[in-house]
Coordinates of C-alpha atoms in Angstrom, one line a residue:
M322 CA -14.7 -19.0 8.4
K323 CA -13.3 -16.3 10.6
R324 CA -10.7 -14.1 9.0
I325 CA -7.3 -14.0 10.7
K326 CA -6.1 -10.5 11.2
M327 CA -2.3 -10.1 10.6
T328 CA 0.1 -7.3 11.2
S329 CA 1.6 -5.5 8.2
A330 CA 5.0 -6.7 9.3
A331 CA 3.8 -10.3 9.1
L332 CA 2.3 -9.7 5.7
A333 CA 5.4 -8.2 4.4
L334 CA 7.4 -11.2 5.5
L335 CA 5.2 -13.5 3.5
S336 CA 6.7 -12.2 0.2
M337 CA 4.2 -9.4 -0.4
F338 CA 1.0 -11.4 0.2
G339 CA 2.7 -14.6 -1.2
S340 CA 0.1 -16.9 0.3
A341 CA -3.2 -17.2 -1.7
A342 CA -5.1 -17.3 1.6
L343 CA -4.2 -13.7 2.3
A344 CA -6.6 -12.6 -0.4
Q345 CA -9.3 -13.0 2.3
D346 CA -7.4 -11.1 5.0
Y347 CA -6.3 -7.6 5.9
P348 CA -3.8 -6.3 8.5
A349 CA -5.0 -5.3 11.9
P350 CA -6.2 -1.7 11.6
V351 CA -4.5 1.2 13.4
P352 CA -6.8 3.8 15.0
L353 CA -7.4 7.1 13.2
K354 CA -6.7 10.4 15.0
E355 CA -9.2 11.4 17.7
G356 CA -12.4 12.7 16.1
A357 CA -11.6 11.2 12.7
Q358 CA -13.4 7.9 13.2
A359 CA -17.1 7.6 12.2
P360 CA -18.9 5.1 14.4
I361 CA -19.1 1.6 12.8
E362 CA -22.3 0.8 14.8
A363 CA -24.1 3.7 13.0
I364 CA -23.7 1.9 9.6
K365 CA -27.0 0.6 8.4
K366 CA -27.2 -3.1 7.9
A367 CA -28.7 -4.0 4.6
D368 CA -31.8 -6.2 4.4
G369 CA -31.1 -7.5 0.9
P370 CA -28.2 -7.7 -1.5
L371 CA -25.4 -5.2 -0.9
R372 CA -24.5 -2.4 -3.4
I373 CA -21.2 -0.7 -3.3
A374 CA -20.0 2.4 -5.2
Y375 CA -16.3 2.4 -6.0
M376 CA -15.3 6.0 -6.7
P377 CA -11.6 6.6 -7.5
P378 CA -10.4 10.0 -8.5
A379 CA -10.0 9.1 -12.2
T380 CA -10.3 6.3 -14.8
E381 CA -7.2 7.5 -16.7
F382 CA -4.9 5.5 -14.4
N383 CA -4.7 1.7 -14.5
Y384 CA -3.7 1.9 -10.9
Y385 CA -7.3 2.7 -9.8
I386 CA -8.6 0.1 -12.3
A387 CA -6.4 -2.5 -10.6
I388 CA -7.8 -1.5 -7.2
G389 CA -11.3 -1.9 -8.6
E390 CA -10.4 -5.4 -10.0
G391 CA -9.2 -6.4 -6.5
I392 CA -12.5 -5.2 -5.0
K393 CA -14.5 -7.1 -7.6
A394 CA -12.4 -10.3 -7.0
V395 CA -13.7 -10.3 -3.4
T396 CA -17.3 -9.0 -3.9
A397 CA -18.2 -11.1 -7.0
A398 CA -17.8 -14.3 -5.0
K399 CA -20.2 -12.9 -2.3
G400 CA -23.0 -11.7 -4.6
V401 CA -22.3 -8.1 -3.9
E402 CA -23.0 -5.5 -6.6
V403 CA -20.1 -3.1 -7.2
F404 CA -20.2 -0.2 -9.7
M405 CA -17.4 2.2 -10.5
L406 CA -18.0 5.9 -11.1
A407 CA -15.2 8.4 -11.7
P408 CA -14.2 11.2 -14.0
Q409 CA -11.7 10.4 -16.8
S410 CA -9.2 12.9 -15.4
G411 CA -7.8 13.2 -11.9
A412 CA -7.8 16.9 -12.3
D413 CA -11.6 17.0 -12.8
I414 CA -12.5 17.6 -9.1
N415 CA -15.9 19.2 -10.0
G416 CA -16.7 16.1 -12.0
Q417 CA -16.0 13.8 -9.1
M418 CA -17.9 15.9 -6.7
G419 CA -20.9 15.8 -9.0
M420 CA -20.7 12.0 -9.1
I421 CA -20.6 11.7 -5.3
Q422 CA -23.7 13.9 -5.2
D423 CA -25.4 11.6 -7.7
V424 CA -24.4 8.5 -5.7
L425 CA -25.9 10.1 -2.5
T426 CA -29.3 10.0 -4.3
Q427 CA -29.0 6.3 -5.0
D428 CA -29.5 3.2 -2.9
V429 CA -26.0 2.3 -1.9
D430 CA -24.7 0.6 1.2
A431 CA -21.0 1.7 1.0
I432 CA -18.7 4.0 -0.8
I433 CA -15.1 3.1 -1.4
F434 CA -13.4 6.3 -2.6
G435 CA -10.2 8.1 -3.4
T436 CA -9.8 11.8 -4.1
H437 CA -7.3 14.4 -4.9
D438 CA -9.3 17.1 -3.0
E439 CA -10.2 16.0 0.6
G440 CA -11.7 19.4 1.4
A441 CA -14.1 19.3 -1.5
A442 CA -15.2 15.7 -0.9
A443 CA -15.6 15.9 2.9
P444 CA -19.0 17.7 3.0
L445 CA -20.5 15.2 0.6
L446 CA -19.0 12.2 2.4
K447 CA -20.3 13.6 5.7
Q448 CA -23.8 13.3 4.2
A449 CA -23.1 9.7 3.3
V450 CA -21.9 8.8 6.8
E451 CA -25.0 10.5 8.3
K452 CA -27.2 8.4 6.1
G453 CA -25.6 5.2 7.5
V454 CA -23.5 4.5 4.4
A455 CA -20.2 2.8 5.0
V456 CA -17.4 5.1 3.8
V457 CA -13.9 3.8 3.2
M458 CA -11.0 5.6 1.6
I459 CA -8.4 3.8 -0.5
N460 CA -4.8 4.5 -1.6
S461 CA -4.1 6.7 1.4
D462 CA -2.8 6.7 5.0
I463 CA -4.5 10.0 6.0
P464 CA -5.2 9.7 9.8
N465 CA -7.6 12.7 9.9
F466 CA -9.8 13.1 6.8
P467 CA -11.6 16.4 7.1
T468 CA -14.8 14.6 8.2
P469 CA -15.1 11.3 10.2
I470 CA -15.1 8.2 7.9
H471 CA -15.2 4.5 8.8
G472 CA -11.8 3.4 7.5
V473 CA -8.8 4.1 5.3
V474 CA -7.0 1.3 3.3
G475 CA -3.6 2.1 1.8
Y476 CA 0.1 2.2 2.3
A477 CA 2.3 4.5 4.3
Q478 CA 3.0 7.0 1.5
R479 CA 5.7 9.1 3.2
A480 CA 7.5 6.0 4.4
G481 CA 7.3 4.4 1.0
T482 CA 9.0 7.2 -0.8
H483 CA 11.5 7.6 2.1
K484 CA 12.3 4.0 1.3
I485 CA 13.1 4.7 -2.4
A486 CA 15.2 7.8 -1.3
D487 CA 17.2 5.4 0.9
W488 CA 17.6 3.2 -2.1
A489 CA 18.9 6.2 -4.1
V490 CA 21.3 7.2 -1.4
A491 CA 22.8 3.7 -1.4
K492 CA 23.0 3.6 -5.2
V493 CA 24.6 7.1 -5.6
G494 CA 26.9 6.9 -2.6
D495 CA 29.0 10.0 -2.0
A496 CA 29.0 11.3 -5.6
P497 CA 27.4 14.7 -6.0
I498 CA 24.0 14.6 -7.8
K499 CA 21.4 17.2 -8.9
V500 CA 17.8 16.2 -8.4
G501 CA 14.6 17.2 -10.2
V502 CA 11.2 16.4 -8.6
I503 CA 8.0 15.9 -10.5
E504 CA 5.1 16.4 -8.1
G505 CA 1.5 15.3 -8.5
Q506 CA -1.5 17.6 -8.5
P507 CA -1.4 19.5 -5.2
G508 CA -3.0 17.6 -2.4
Y509 CA -2.3 15.1 0.4
H510 CA -0.9 12.4 -1.9
S511 CA 1.6 14.7 -3.6
T512 CA 2.6 16.3 -0.3
E513 CA 3.3 13.0 1.4
R514 CA 5.1 11.3 -1.4
V515 CA 7.3 14.2 -2.3
G516 CA 7.8 14.9 1.4
G517 CA 8.9 11.3 2.1
F518 CA 11.5 11.4 -0.7
L519 CA 12.9 14.8 0.5
D520 CA 13.0 13.5 4.1
G521 CA 15.1 10.5 2.8
I522 CA 17.7 12.6 1.1
K523 CA 17.9 15.2 3.9
G524 CA 21.3 15.0 5.6
H525 CA 23.0 13.9 2.4
P526 CA 24.7 17.1 1.1
N527 CA 25.7 15.4 -2.2
F528 CA 21.9 15.4 -3.1
E529 CA 20.8 18.8 -4.3
V530 CA 17.2 19.4 -5.4
V531 CA 17.4 22.1 -8.2
A532 CA 13.7 22.2 -9.2
S533 CA 10.3 20.8 -8.4
V534 CA 7.4 21.0 -10.9
D535 CA 3.8 19.7 -11.2
G536 CA 3.4 16.7 -13.5
K537 CA -0.4 16.4 -13.1
W538 CA -0.2 12.6 -12.2
N539 CA -0.2 11.5 -15.9
V540 CA 2.3 10.4 -18.6
E541 CA 1.8 13.6 -20.7
G542 CA 2.3 15.8 -17.6
G543 CA 5.3 13.9 -16.5
N544 CA 6.8 14.2 -20.0
T545 CA 6.3 17.9 -20.1
A546 CA 7.6 18.4 -16.6
A547 CA 10.7 16.3 -17.3
M548 CA 11.4 18.2 -20.6
D549 CA 11.2 21.5 -18.7
L550 CA 13.4 20.2 -15.9
L551 CA 16.1 18.7 -18.2
Q552 CA 16.2 21.6 -20.6
A553 CA 16.4 24.2 -17.9
H554 CA 18.7 22.2 -15.7
P555 CA 20.7 19.7 -17.9
E556 CA 22.9 19.0 -14.9
I557 CA 20.1 16.9 -13.3
G558 CA 21.1 13.3 -12.8
L559 CA 18.1 12.0 -10.9
I560 CA 14.4 12.5 -11.3
F561 CA 11.9 11.5 -8.6
A562 CA 8.3 11.3 -9.8
A563 CA 5.4 10.9 -7.4
N564 CA 3.8 8.2 -9.4
D565 CA 4.8 5.7 -12.1
Y566 CA 2.9 7.5 -14.9
M567 CA 4.9 10.6 -14.5
A568 CA 8.0 8.5 -14.3
I569 CA 7.1 6.9 -17.6
G570 CA 6.6 10.4 -19.0
A571 CA 10.0 11.4 -17.7
S572 CA 11.6 8.4 -19.3
L573 CA 10.1 9.4 -22.7
A574 CA 11.6 12.9 -22.2
A575 CA 15.0 11.4 -21.3
K576 CA 14.9 9.2 -24.4
A577 CA 14.0 12.2 -26.6
L578 CA 16.9 14.2 -25.2
G579 CA 19.3 11.3 -25.5
R580 CA 19.8 11.2 -21.7
T581 CA 20.7 7.6 -21.0
D582 CA 22.5 8.5 -17.8
L583 CA 19.4 9.5 -15.7
I584 CA 18.2 7.7 -12.6
I585 CA 14.4 7.9 -12.8
L586 CA 12.3 6.9 -9.8
G587 CA 8.6 6.3 -9.5
N588 CA 5.9 5.2 -7.1
D589 CA 2.9 2.9 -7.3
G590 CA 3.8 -0.5 -8.9
D591 CA 1.6 -0.1 -11.9
T592 CA 2.0 -3.0 -14.4
S593 CA 3.1 -0.6 -17.1
G594 CA 5.7 1.0 -14.8
L595 CA 7.1 -2.5 -13.8
E596 CA 7.4 -3.4 -17.5
E597 CA 9.2 -0.1 -18.2
I598 CA 11.7 -1.0 -15.4
A599 CA 12.1 -4.5 -16.9
A600 CA 12.8 -2.8 -20.3
G601 CA 15.4 -0.5 -18.7
N602 CA 13.4 2.6 -19.5
F603 CA 13.3 3.8 -15.9
T604 CA 15.1 2.8 -12.8
A605 CA 13.0 1.8 -9.8
T606 CA 9.6 2.3 -8.1
V607 CA 7.8 1.7 -4.8
N608 CA 5.4 -1.3 -5.4
T609 CA 2.2 -0.7 -3.5
V610 CA 0.3 -3.7 -4.9
P611 CA -3.0 -2.0 -5.9
F612 CA -4.8 -5.2 -6.8
L613 CA -4.3 -6.6 -3.3
M614 CA -5.1 -3.2 -1.8
G615 CA -8.5 -3.5 -3.5
Q616 CA -9.0 -6.9 -2.0
A617 CA -8.2 -5.6 1.5
A618 CA -10.5 -2.6 1.0
A619 CA -13.4 -4.9 -0.1
N620 CA -13.0 -7.2 2.9
A621 CA -12.7 -4.2 5.4
T622 CA -15.8 -2.6 3.8
L623 CA -17.9 -5.9 4.0
D624 CA -16.8 -6.3 7.6
A625 CA -17.8 -2.7 8.3
L626 CA -21.3 -3.3 6.9
D627 CA -21.5 -6.4 9.2
H628 CA -20.3 -4.3 12.1
K629 CA -17.2 -6.5 12.5
F630 CA -14.6 -4.0 11.3
A631 CA -12.9 -2.1 14.1
G632 CA -12.4 1.0 12.0
G633 CA -9.1 2.8 11.5
W634 CA -6.3 2.5 8.9
V635 CA -5.4 -0.8 7.2
E636 CA -1.8 -0.7 6.0
I637 CA -0.6 -2.4 2.8
P638 CA 3.1 -3.2 2.8
T639 CA 5.4 -1.9 0.1
E640 CA 8.7 -3.0 -1.5
I641 CA 11.2 -1.3 -3.8
V642 CA 11.3 -2.8 -7.3
D643 CA 14.3 -2.3 -9.6
A644 CA 16.2 -4.3 -12.2
N645 CA 17.2 -6.9 -9.7
N646 CA 13.7 -8.1 -8.7
V647 CA 11.3 -6.7 -11.3
I648 CA 11.1 -10.0 -13.3
S649 CA 10.1 -12.0 -10.2
V650 CA 7.3 -9.5 -9.6
L651 CA 6.1 -9.7 -13.2
Q652 CA 6.2 -13.5 -12.9
Q653 CA 3.3 -13.2 -10.4
P654 CA 0.6 -11.9 -12.7
E655 CA -2.2 -12.9 -10.2
K656 CA -1.1 -9.9 -8.1
L657 CA -1.2 -7.5 -11.1
Y658 CA -3.8 -5.7 -13.1
P659 CA -3.7 -5.3 -16.0
Q660 CA -1.8 -8.4 -16.8
P661 CA 1.8 -8.0 -18.1
S662 CA 2.0 -7.7 -21.9
K663 CA 4.0 -10.9 -22.1
K664 CA 5.1 -13.8 -20.1
Y665 CA 8.3 -13.2 -18.0

């Protein structure tokens, strides 16, 4: 059965992939910047069963496990072998590069990857493309990866965090508020997410960013960063964290300091983050639906291997989740991984 390609706007209107049929689809790709697209026709077609390496930047984040489960949900039904290889820590760039080098010596048909260091990964992925391996990036919207690749599947990161900034502006109104920012490890993801939030509050003089620190993408780093922010600047009333794990860390710091007045904002839509919002421990996040992102990436990769994918960027729509709608999101566990800890 031929897949029906749908625009991201159409997908968004269907309640964030509300139709079960959409598990087999992906939005129509947008072309990458000139010179960034590797030729689809140069991908080698496999003679036998397909083998795909899923290589996220870390295993410490359930977010990337959720993407992997989405990939497996598609590939398992098609008899495609998928194996995951990633360092435990997203800060272990050398570890990830060593793993990519290892995969290049193996018999793989495709690599679905994410990285926090595009410059380090590019020369290795260039080798993969030159070997005829399909190379697809996930959890990104980068239009010009440092070497041509076959596709990018993710969400509009700057637009997503601009959206949560708009939410904050509407919530705060005209009241003056001091802001602390918790960045991720330096790289494209952090730059875009923090940049989108800053773009969103620009022009609202009642929002004042007093400090911005690195939270290393994890709960512990977010906790340390928020402790430092709140102790150095107790006047902070809002913290924006570039992912949900750092937002959870910030909520732990706020609890330890007795700060029940803080607005804490995250990004990703991890199950743990959604449950923390439901529990009232932090305020809102950008839900990027990682499980469905994995399904879209798998379908695009399989189509690339069959020379039916046009190449380019496949956009996954996002939504803001707060106390008003978090329960409805948690009541759709088929779109989440891991599953919620209880029935909502």
